[in-house]
CSV table of C-alpha atoms and ligand atoms in Angstrom, one decimal:
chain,number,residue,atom,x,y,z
A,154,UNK,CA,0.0,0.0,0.0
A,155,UNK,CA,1.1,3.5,-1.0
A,156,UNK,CA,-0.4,7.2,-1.0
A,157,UNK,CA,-0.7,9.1,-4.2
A,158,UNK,CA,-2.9,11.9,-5.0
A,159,UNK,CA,-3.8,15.2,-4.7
A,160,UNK,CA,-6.0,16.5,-1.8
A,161,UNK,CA,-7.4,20.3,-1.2
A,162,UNK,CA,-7.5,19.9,2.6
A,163,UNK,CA,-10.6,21.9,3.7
A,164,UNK,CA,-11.1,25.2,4.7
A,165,UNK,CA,-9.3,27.0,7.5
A,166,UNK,CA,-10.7,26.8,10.9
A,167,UNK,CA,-9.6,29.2,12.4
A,168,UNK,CA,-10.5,31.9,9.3
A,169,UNK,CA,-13.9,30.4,9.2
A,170,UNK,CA,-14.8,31.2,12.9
A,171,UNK,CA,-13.3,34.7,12.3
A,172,UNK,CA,-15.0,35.3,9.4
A,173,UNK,CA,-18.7,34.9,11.1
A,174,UNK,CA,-17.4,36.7,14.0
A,175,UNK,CA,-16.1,39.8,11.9
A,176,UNK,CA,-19.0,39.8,9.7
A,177,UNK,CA,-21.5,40.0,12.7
A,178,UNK,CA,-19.5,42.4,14.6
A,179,UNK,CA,-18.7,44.3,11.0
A,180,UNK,CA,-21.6,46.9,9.5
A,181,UNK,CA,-22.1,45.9,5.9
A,182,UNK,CA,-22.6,43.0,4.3
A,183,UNK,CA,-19.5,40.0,4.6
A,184,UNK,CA,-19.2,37.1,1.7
A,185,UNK,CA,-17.3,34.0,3.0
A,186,UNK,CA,-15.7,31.7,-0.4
A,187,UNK,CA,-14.9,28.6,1.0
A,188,UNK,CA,-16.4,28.6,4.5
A,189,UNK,CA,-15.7,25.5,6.6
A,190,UNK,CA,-19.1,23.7,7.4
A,191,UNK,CA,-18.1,21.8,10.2
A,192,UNK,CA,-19.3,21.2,13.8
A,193,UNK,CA,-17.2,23.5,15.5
A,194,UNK,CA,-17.6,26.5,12.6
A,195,UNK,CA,-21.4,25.8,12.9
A,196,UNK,CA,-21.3,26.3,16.4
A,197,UNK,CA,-20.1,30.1,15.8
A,198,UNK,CA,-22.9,30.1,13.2
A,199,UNK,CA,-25.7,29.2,15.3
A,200,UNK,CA,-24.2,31.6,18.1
A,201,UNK,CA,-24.5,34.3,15.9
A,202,UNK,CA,-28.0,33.5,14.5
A,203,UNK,CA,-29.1,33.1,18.1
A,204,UNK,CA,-28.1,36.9,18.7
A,205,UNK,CA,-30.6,37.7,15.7
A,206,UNK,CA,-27.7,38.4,13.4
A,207,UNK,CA,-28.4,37.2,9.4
A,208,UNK,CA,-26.9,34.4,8.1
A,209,UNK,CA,-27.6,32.4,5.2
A,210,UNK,CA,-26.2,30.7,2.2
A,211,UNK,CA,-25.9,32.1,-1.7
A,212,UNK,CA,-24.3,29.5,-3.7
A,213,UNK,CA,-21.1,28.5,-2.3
A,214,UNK,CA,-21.0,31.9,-0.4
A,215,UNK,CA,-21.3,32.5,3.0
A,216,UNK,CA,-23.4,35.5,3.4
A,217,UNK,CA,-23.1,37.9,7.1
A,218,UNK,CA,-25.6,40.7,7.3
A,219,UNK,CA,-23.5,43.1,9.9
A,220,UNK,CA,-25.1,45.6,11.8
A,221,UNK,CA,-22.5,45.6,14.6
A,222,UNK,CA,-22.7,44.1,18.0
A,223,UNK,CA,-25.2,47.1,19.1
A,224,UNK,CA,-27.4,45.4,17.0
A,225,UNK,CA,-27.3,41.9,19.2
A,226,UNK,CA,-30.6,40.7,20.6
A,227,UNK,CA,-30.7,38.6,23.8
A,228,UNK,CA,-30.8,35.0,23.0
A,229,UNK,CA,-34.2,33.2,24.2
A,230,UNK,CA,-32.2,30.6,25.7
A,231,UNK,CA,-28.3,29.3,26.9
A,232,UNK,CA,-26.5,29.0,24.0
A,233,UNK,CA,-24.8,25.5,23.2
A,234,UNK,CA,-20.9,25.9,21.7
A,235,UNK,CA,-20.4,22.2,21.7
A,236,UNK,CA,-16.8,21.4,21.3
A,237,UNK,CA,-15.9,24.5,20.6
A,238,UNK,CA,-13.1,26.3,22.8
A,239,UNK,CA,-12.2,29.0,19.7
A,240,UNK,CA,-16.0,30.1,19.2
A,241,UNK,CA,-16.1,30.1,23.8
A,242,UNK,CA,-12.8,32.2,23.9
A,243,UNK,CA,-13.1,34.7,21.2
A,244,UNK,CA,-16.9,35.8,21.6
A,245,UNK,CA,-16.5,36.4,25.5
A,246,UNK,CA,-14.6,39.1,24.3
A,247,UNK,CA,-16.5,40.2,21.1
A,248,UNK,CA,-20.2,40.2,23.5
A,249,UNK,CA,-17.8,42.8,26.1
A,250,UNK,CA,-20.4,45.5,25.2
A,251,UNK,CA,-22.9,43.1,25.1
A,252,UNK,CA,-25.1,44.5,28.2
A,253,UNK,CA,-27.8,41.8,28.5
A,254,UNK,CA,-26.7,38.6,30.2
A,255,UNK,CA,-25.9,35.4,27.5
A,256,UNK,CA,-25.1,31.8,29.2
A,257,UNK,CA,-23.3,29.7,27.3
A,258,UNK,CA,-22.5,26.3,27.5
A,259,UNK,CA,-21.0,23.1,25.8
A,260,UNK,CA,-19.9,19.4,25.8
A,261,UNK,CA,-18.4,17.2,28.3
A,262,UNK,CA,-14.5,18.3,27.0
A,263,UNK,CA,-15.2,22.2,26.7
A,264,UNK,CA,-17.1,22.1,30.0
A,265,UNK,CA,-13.7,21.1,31.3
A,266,UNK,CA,-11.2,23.7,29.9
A,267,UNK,CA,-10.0,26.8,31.8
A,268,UNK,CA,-12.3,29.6,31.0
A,269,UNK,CA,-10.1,32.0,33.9
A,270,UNK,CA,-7.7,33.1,31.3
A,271,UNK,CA,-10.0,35.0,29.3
A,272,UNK,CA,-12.1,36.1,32.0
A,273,UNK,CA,-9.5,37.4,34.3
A,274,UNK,CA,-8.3,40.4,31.7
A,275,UNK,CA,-12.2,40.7,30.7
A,276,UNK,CA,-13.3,41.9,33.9
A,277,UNK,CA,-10.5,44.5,34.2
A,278,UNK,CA,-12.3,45.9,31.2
A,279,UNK,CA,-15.5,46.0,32.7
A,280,UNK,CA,-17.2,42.6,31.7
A,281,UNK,CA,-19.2,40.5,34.3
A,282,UNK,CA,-18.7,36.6,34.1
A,283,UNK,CA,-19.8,33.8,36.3
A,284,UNK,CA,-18.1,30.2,35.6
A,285,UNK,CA,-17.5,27.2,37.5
A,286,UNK,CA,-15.2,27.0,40.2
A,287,UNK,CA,-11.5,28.3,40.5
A,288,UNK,CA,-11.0,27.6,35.9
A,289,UNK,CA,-14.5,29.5,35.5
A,290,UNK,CA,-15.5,26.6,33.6
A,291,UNK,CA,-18.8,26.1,31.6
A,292,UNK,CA,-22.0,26.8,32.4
A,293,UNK,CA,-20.6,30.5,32.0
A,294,UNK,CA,-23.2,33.5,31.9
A,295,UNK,CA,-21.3,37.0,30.3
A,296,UNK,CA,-22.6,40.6,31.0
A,297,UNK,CA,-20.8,43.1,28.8
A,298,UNK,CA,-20.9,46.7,29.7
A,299,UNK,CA,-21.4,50.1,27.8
A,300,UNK,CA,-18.4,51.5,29.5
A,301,UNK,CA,-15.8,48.9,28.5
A,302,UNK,CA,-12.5,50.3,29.6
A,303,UNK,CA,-9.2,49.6,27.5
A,304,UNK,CA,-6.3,47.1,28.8
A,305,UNK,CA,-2.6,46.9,28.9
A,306,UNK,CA,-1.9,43.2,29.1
A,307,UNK,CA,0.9,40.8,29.2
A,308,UNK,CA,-0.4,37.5,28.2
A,309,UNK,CA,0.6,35.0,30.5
A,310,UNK,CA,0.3,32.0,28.0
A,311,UNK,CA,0.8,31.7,24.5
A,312,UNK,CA,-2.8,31.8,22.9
A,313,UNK,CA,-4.0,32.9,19.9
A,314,UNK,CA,-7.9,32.6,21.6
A,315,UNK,CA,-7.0,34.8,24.7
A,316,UNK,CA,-5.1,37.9,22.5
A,317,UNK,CA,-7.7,37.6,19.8
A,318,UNK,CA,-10.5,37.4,22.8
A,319,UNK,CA,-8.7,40.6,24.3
A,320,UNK,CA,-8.5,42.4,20.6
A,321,UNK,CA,-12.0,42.1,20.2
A,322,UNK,CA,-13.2,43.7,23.2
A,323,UNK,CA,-10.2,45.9,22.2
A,324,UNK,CA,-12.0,47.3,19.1
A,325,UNK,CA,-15.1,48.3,21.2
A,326,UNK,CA,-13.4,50.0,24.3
A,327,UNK,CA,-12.2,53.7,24.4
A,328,UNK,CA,-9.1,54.2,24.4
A,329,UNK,CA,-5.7,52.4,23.7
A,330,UNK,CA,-5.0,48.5,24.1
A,331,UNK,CA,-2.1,47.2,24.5
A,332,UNK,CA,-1.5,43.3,25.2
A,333,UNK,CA,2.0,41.9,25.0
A,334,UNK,CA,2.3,37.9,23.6
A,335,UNK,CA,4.0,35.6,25.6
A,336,UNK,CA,5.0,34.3,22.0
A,337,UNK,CA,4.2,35.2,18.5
A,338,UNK,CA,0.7,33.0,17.9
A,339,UNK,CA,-1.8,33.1,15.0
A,340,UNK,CA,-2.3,36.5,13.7
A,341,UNK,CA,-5.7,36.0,11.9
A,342,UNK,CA,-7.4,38.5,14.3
A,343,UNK,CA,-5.1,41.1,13.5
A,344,UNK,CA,-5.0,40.5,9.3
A,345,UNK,CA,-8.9,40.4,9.5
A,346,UNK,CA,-9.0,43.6,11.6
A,347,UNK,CA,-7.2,45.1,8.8
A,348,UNK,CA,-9.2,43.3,6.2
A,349,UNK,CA,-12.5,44.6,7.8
A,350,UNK,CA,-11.0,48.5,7.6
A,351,UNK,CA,-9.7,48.5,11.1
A,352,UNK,CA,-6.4,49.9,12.6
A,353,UNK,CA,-3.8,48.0,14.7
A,354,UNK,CA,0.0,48.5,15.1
A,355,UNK,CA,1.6,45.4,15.4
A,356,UNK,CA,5.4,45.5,16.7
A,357,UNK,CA,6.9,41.9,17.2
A,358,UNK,CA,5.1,40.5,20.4
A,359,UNK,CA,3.4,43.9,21.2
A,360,UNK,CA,0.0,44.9,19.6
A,361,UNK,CA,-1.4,48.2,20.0
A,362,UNK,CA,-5.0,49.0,19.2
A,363,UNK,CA,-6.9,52.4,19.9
A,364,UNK,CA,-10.6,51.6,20.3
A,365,UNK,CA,-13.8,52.3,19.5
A,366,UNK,CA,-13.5,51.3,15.7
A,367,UNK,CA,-16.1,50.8,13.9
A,368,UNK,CA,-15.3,47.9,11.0
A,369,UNK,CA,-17.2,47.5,7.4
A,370,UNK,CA,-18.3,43.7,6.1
A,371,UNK,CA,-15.9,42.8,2.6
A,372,UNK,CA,-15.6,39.3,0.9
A,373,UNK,CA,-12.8,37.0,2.1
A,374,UNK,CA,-11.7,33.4,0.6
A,375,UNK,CA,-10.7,31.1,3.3
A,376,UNK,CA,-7.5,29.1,2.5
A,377,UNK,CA,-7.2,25.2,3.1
A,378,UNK,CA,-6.3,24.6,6.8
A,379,UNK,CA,-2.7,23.8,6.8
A,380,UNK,CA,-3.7,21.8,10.7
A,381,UNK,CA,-5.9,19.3,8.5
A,382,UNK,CA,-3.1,19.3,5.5
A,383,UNK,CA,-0.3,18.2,8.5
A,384,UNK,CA,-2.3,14.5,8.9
A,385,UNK,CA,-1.5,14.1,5.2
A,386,UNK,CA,2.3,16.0,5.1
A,387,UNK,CA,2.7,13.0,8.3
A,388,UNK,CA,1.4,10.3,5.8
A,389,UNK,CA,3.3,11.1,2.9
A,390,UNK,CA,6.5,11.1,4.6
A,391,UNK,CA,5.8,7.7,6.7
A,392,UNK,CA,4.3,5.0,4.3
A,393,UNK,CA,6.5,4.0,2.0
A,394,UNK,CA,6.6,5.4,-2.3
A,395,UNK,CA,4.1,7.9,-1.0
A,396,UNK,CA,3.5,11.0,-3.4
A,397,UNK,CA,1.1,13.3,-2.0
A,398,UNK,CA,0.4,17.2,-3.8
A,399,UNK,CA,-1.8,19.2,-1.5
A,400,UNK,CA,-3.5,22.2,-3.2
A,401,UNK,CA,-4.2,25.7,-2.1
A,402,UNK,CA,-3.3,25.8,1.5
A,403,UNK,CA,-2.5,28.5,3.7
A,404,UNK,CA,1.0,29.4,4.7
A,405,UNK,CA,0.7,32.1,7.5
A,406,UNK,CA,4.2,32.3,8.8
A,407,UNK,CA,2.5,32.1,12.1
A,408,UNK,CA,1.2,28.5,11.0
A,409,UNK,CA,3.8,26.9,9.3
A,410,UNK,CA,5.7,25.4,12.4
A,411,UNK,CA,5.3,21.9,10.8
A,412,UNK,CA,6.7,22.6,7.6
A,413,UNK,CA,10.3,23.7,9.5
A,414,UNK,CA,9.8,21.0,11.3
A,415,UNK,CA,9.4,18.5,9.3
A,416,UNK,CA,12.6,19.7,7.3
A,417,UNK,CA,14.5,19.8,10.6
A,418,UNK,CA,13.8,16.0,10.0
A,419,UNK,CA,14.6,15.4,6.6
A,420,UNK,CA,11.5,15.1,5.1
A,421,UNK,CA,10.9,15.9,1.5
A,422,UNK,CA,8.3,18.4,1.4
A,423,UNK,CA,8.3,21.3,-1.3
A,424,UNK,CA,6.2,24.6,-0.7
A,425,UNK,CA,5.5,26.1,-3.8
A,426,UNK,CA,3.4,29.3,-3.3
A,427,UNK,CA,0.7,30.7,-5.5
A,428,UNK,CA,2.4,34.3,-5.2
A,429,UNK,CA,4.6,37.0,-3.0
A,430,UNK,CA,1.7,38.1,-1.6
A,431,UNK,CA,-0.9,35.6,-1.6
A,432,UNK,CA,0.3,33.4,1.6
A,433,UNK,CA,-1.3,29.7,0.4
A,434,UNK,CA,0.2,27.5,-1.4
A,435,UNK,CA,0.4,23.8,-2.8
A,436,UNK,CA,2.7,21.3,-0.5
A,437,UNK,CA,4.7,18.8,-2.4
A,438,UNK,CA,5.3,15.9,0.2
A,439,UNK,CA,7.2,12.6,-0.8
A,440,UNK,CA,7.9,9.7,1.6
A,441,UNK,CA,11.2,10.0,3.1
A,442,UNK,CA,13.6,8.5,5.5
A,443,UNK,CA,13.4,10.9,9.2
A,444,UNK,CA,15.7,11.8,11.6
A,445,UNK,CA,14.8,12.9,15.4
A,446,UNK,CA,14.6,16.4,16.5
A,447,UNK,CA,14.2,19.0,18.8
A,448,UNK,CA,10.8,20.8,18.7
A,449,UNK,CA,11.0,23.6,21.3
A,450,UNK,CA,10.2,27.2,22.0
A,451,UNK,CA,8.5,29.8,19.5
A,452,UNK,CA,8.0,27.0,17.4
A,453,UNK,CA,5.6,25.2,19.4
A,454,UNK,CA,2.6,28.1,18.8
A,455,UNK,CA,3.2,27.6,15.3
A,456,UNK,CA,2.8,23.7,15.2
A,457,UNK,CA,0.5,24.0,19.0
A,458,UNK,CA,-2.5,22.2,17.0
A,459,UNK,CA,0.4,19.6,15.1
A,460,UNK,CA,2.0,17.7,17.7
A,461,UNK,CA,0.2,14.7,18.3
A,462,UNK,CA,0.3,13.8,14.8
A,463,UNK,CA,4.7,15.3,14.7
A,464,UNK,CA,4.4,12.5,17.2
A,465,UNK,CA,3.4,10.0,15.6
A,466,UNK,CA,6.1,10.8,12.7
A,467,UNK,CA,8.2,10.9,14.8
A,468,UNK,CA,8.2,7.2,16.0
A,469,UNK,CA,9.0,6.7,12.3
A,470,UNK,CA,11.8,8.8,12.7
A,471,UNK,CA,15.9,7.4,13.5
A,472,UNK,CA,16.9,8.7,16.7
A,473,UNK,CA,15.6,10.3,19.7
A,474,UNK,CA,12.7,13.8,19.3
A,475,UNK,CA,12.4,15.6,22.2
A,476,UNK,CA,9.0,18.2,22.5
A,477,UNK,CA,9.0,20.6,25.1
A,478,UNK,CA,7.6,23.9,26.2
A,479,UNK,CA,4.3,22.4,24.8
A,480,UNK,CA,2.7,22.3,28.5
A,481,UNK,CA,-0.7,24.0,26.5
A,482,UNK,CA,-1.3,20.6,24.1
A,483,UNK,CA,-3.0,19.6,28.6
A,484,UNK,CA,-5.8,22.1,27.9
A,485,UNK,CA,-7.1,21.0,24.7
A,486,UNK,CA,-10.0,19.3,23.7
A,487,UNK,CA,-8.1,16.7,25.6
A,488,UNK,CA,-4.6,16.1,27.5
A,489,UNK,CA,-2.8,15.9,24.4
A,490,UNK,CA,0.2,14.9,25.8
A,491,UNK,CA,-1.0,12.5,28.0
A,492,UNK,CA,-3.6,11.0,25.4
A,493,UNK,CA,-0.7,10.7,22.4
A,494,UNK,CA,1.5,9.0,24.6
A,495,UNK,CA,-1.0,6.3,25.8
A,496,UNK,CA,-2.3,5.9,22.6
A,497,UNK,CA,0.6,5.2,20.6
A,498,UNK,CA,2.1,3.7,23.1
A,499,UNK,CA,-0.7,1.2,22.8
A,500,UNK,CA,0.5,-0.2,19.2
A,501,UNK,CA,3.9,-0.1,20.2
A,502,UNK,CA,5.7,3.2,20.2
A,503,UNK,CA,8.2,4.4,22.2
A,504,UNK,CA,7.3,7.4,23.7
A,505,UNK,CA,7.4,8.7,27.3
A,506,UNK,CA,5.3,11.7,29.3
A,507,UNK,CA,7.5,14.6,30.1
A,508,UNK,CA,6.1,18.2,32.5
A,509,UNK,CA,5.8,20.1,29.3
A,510,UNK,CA,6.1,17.6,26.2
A,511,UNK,CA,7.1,14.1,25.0
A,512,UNK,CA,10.4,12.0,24.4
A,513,UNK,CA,9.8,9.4,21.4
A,514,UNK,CA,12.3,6.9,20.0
A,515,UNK,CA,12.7,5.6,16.6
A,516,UNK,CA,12.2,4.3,14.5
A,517,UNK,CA,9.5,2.0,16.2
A,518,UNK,CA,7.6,-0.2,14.4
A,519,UNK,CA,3.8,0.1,15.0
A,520,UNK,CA,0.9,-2.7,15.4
A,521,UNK,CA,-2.8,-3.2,15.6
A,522,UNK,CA,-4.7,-2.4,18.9
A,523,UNK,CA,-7.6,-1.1,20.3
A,524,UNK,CA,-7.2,3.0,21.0
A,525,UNK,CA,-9.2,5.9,21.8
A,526,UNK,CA,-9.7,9.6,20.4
A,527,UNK,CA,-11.2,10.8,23.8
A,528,UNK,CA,-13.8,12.4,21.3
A,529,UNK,CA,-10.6,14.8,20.2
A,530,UNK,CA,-10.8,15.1,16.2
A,531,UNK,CA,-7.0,15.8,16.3
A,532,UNK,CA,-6.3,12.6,17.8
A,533,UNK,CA,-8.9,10.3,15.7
A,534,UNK,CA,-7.2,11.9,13.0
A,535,UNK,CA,-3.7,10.9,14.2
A,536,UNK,CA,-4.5,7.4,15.2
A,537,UNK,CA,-5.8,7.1,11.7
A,538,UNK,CA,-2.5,8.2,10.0
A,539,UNK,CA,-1.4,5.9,12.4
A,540,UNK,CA,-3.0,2.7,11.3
A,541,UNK,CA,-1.4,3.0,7.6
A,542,UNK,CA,1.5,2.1,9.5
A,543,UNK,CA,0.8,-1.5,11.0
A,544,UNK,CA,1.3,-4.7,8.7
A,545,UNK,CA,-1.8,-5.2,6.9
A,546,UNK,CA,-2.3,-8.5,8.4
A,547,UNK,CA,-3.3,-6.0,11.8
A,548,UNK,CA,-5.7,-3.1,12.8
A,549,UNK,CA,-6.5,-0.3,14.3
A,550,UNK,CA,-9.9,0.0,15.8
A,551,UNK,CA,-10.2,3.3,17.2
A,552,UNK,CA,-13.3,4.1,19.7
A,553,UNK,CA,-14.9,8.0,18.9
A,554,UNK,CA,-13.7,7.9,15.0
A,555,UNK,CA,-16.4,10.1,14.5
A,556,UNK,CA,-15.0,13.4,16.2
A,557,UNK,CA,-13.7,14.1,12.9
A,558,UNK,CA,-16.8,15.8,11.9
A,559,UNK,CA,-15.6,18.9,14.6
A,560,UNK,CA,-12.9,19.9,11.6
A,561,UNK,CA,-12.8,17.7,8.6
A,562,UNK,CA,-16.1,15.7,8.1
A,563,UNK,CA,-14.6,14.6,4.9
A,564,UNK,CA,-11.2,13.4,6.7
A,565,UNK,CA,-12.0,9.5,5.8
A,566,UNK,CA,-13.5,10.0,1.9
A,567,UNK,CA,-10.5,12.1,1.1
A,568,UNK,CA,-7.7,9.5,3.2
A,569,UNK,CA,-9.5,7.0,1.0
A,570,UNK,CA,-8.9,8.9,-2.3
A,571,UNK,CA,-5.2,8.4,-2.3
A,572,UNK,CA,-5.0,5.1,-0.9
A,573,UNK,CA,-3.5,2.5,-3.7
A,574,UNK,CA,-3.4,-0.3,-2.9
B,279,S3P,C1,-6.9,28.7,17.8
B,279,S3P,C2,-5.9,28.9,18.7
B,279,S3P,C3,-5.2,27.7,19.3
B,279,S3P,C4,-5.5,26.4,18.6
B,279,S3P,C5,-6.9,26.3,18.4
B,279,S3P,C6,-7.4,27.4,17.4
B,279,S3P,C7,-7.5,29.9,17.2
B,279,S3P,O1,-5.6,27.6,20.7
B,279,S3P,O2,-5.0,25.3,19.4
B,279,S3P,O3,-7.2,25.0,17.7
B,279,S3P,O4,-8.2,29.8,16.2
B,279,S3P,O5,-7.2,31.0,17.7
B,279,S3P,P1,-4.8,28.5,21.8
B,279,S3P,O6,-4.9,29.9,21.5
B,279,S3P,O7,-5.6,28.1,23.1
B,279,S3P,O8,-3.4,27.9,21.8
């Protein structure tokens, strides 16, 4: 068995929940080319249409009718996010001046992620939140305010959800933000606030923004999600006389982390973009022979969504890979670190737990088994890749397959279009 093929992953994730969010907040009408319908994205949708805001489709368009967040209206009941920790974070900042109250809730895993980091810097500026216990977990009721003050922040973790959280209420408060990363992270917020007419000065790690701004709905194409491209970048480069093209992705510097990494290894993987200015791209990946590496500091926000399945490339890989500073893969939709090591280590890898990371071995040989995505699509997606590489005599049954659907419901028909057998 071998890959070959060309895929267009889907549509960006994080671009698609932006581009709802901007288009509501925006006046004016916004036309998304492109959008991702998948569960997560559609929770922002229904979010939205809860709040009265007009959605709907025109052909392949998404269509936003923006009348700013003014225009909100109080939902008639708590709103249900899901799985959803992008569509949680960023609108508890875009509802800061939001002055009725909005609960929100979601599913078992959201219900269990820290909600305090994005709270905390909220209620300097003014907003009223009341979560669960010490993390300010889910069920979480909001109450913006009409006097939403500006903040000077120093992020204390590197998230792309808390700044562009913070930006948002930002763009609504009067006065001047400004919020500090910890590291560089996604950008998205900030290209889309310039896409939408706003004005932000960005610095290196500082971001200033000078509130309140008033933003105008435009059309946007949403590139293929380079975090959906990396389970097929890990695939070409493991199975054997793979050839893989993947087509029109996006290449934000800030999202790239895999394809440095992945070179740090050896692998054969060719960018070729579309343009100088156009940042997506097609990826080029051919099945090569790895070596381990040494995946640490400002490179882990820009692979954060990427490791469990660098993981599982690297137990392909000759030599020892060591991944640390990555203590945020324990707040995702599941303990990444701790679930990718049980689970590979289930079909035979060599990979230990460390306080911020994992140490794998290699090359390891993988076999069948019995594993478990704790209903993260990330990780069904990984253990997937991950059964192309046991003998085909074995296999890999893998319990909650189907929380694919949160960001690539088509992850199995396209896996199955480059399959040759
Ligand atoms: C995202 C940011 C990242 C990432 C998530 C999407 C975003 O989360 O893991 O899948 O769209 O801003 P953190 O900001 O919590 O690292």
């Amino acid at each position: 068995m071998f890959l070959e093929g060309s895929i267009q992953v889907p549509p960006d994730k994080s671009i698609s929940h932006r581009s709802i969010m901007f288009g509501a907040m925006a006046h004016g009408v916004t036309r998304v080319h492109h959008f991702l319908k998948s569960e997560d994205c559609l929770a922002t949708l229904n979010l939205f249409k809860a709040l009265g805001v007009t959605i709907y489709e025109e052909g392949n368009q998404l269509v936003i009718v923006g009348k700013g967040v003014s225009s909100f209206q109080p939902p008639s009941e708590a709103i249900d996010v899901g799985n959803s920790g992008t569509t949680l974070r960023l609108v508890s900042g875009l509802l800061a001046t939001c002055c009725f109250p909005i609960t929100l809730t979601g599913d078992a895993s959201l219900s269990s992620r820290p909600m305090d980091r994005v709270l905390q810097p909220l209620r300097k500026m003014g907003v009223t939140s009341q979560g669960q216990g010490e993390k300010e977990t889910l069920p979480l009721i909001l109450q913006g305010t009409s006097c939403l003050k500006p903040i000077q922040y120093h992020l204390p973790v590197a998230s792309a959800q808390v700044k562009s959280a913070l930006l948002f209420a930002a763009l609504q408060a009067e006065g001047t933000s400004l919020i500090v990363e910890k590291e560089l992270t996604r950008n998205h917020t900030e290209e889309m606030i310039r896409l939408f007419g706003g004005d932000i000065q960005v610095t290196g790690k500082q971001i200033q923004l000078t509130g309140p701004q008033q933003l105008t709905g435009t059309t946007l194409f949403v590139p293929g999600d380079i975090s959906s491209a990396a389970f097929f970048i890990v695939a070409g480069l493991c199975v054997p006389n793979s050839h893989i093209w993947l087509t029109n992705v996006g290449l934000s510097e800030t999202r790239t982390g895999i394809l440095d990494i992945v070179q740090q290894m050896g692998g054969k993987v060719q960018v070729h973009p579309h343009s100088d200015t156009d940042y997506t791209g097609d990826i080029d990946v051919q099945a090569s022979e790895l070596v381990g590496t040494t995946i640490s500091g400002s490179l882990i926000p820009r692979a954060i969504d990427e490791l469990p399945v660098i993981a599982l490339l690297a137990t392909q890989a000759t030599g020892r890979t060591v991944i640390k500073d990555a203590e945020e893969l324990k707040v995702k939709e599941t303990n990444r670190i701790d679930a990718t090591v049980c689970e590979l280590k289930k079909l035979g890898a060599d990979i230990e737990s460390t306080e911020d990371g994992m140490i794998i071995n290699g090359p390891t040989p993988l076999h069948g088994g019995v594993v478990n995505s704790y209903q993260d699509h990330r990780m069904a997606m990984m253990l997937k890749i991950a059964s192309l590489l046991v003998s085909p005599k074995e296999t890999v049954q893998i319990k909650g397959e189907d929380a694919v659907k949160v960001s690539y419901p088509e992850f199995n028909q396209d896996l199955l279009k480059i399959i040759n057998q």
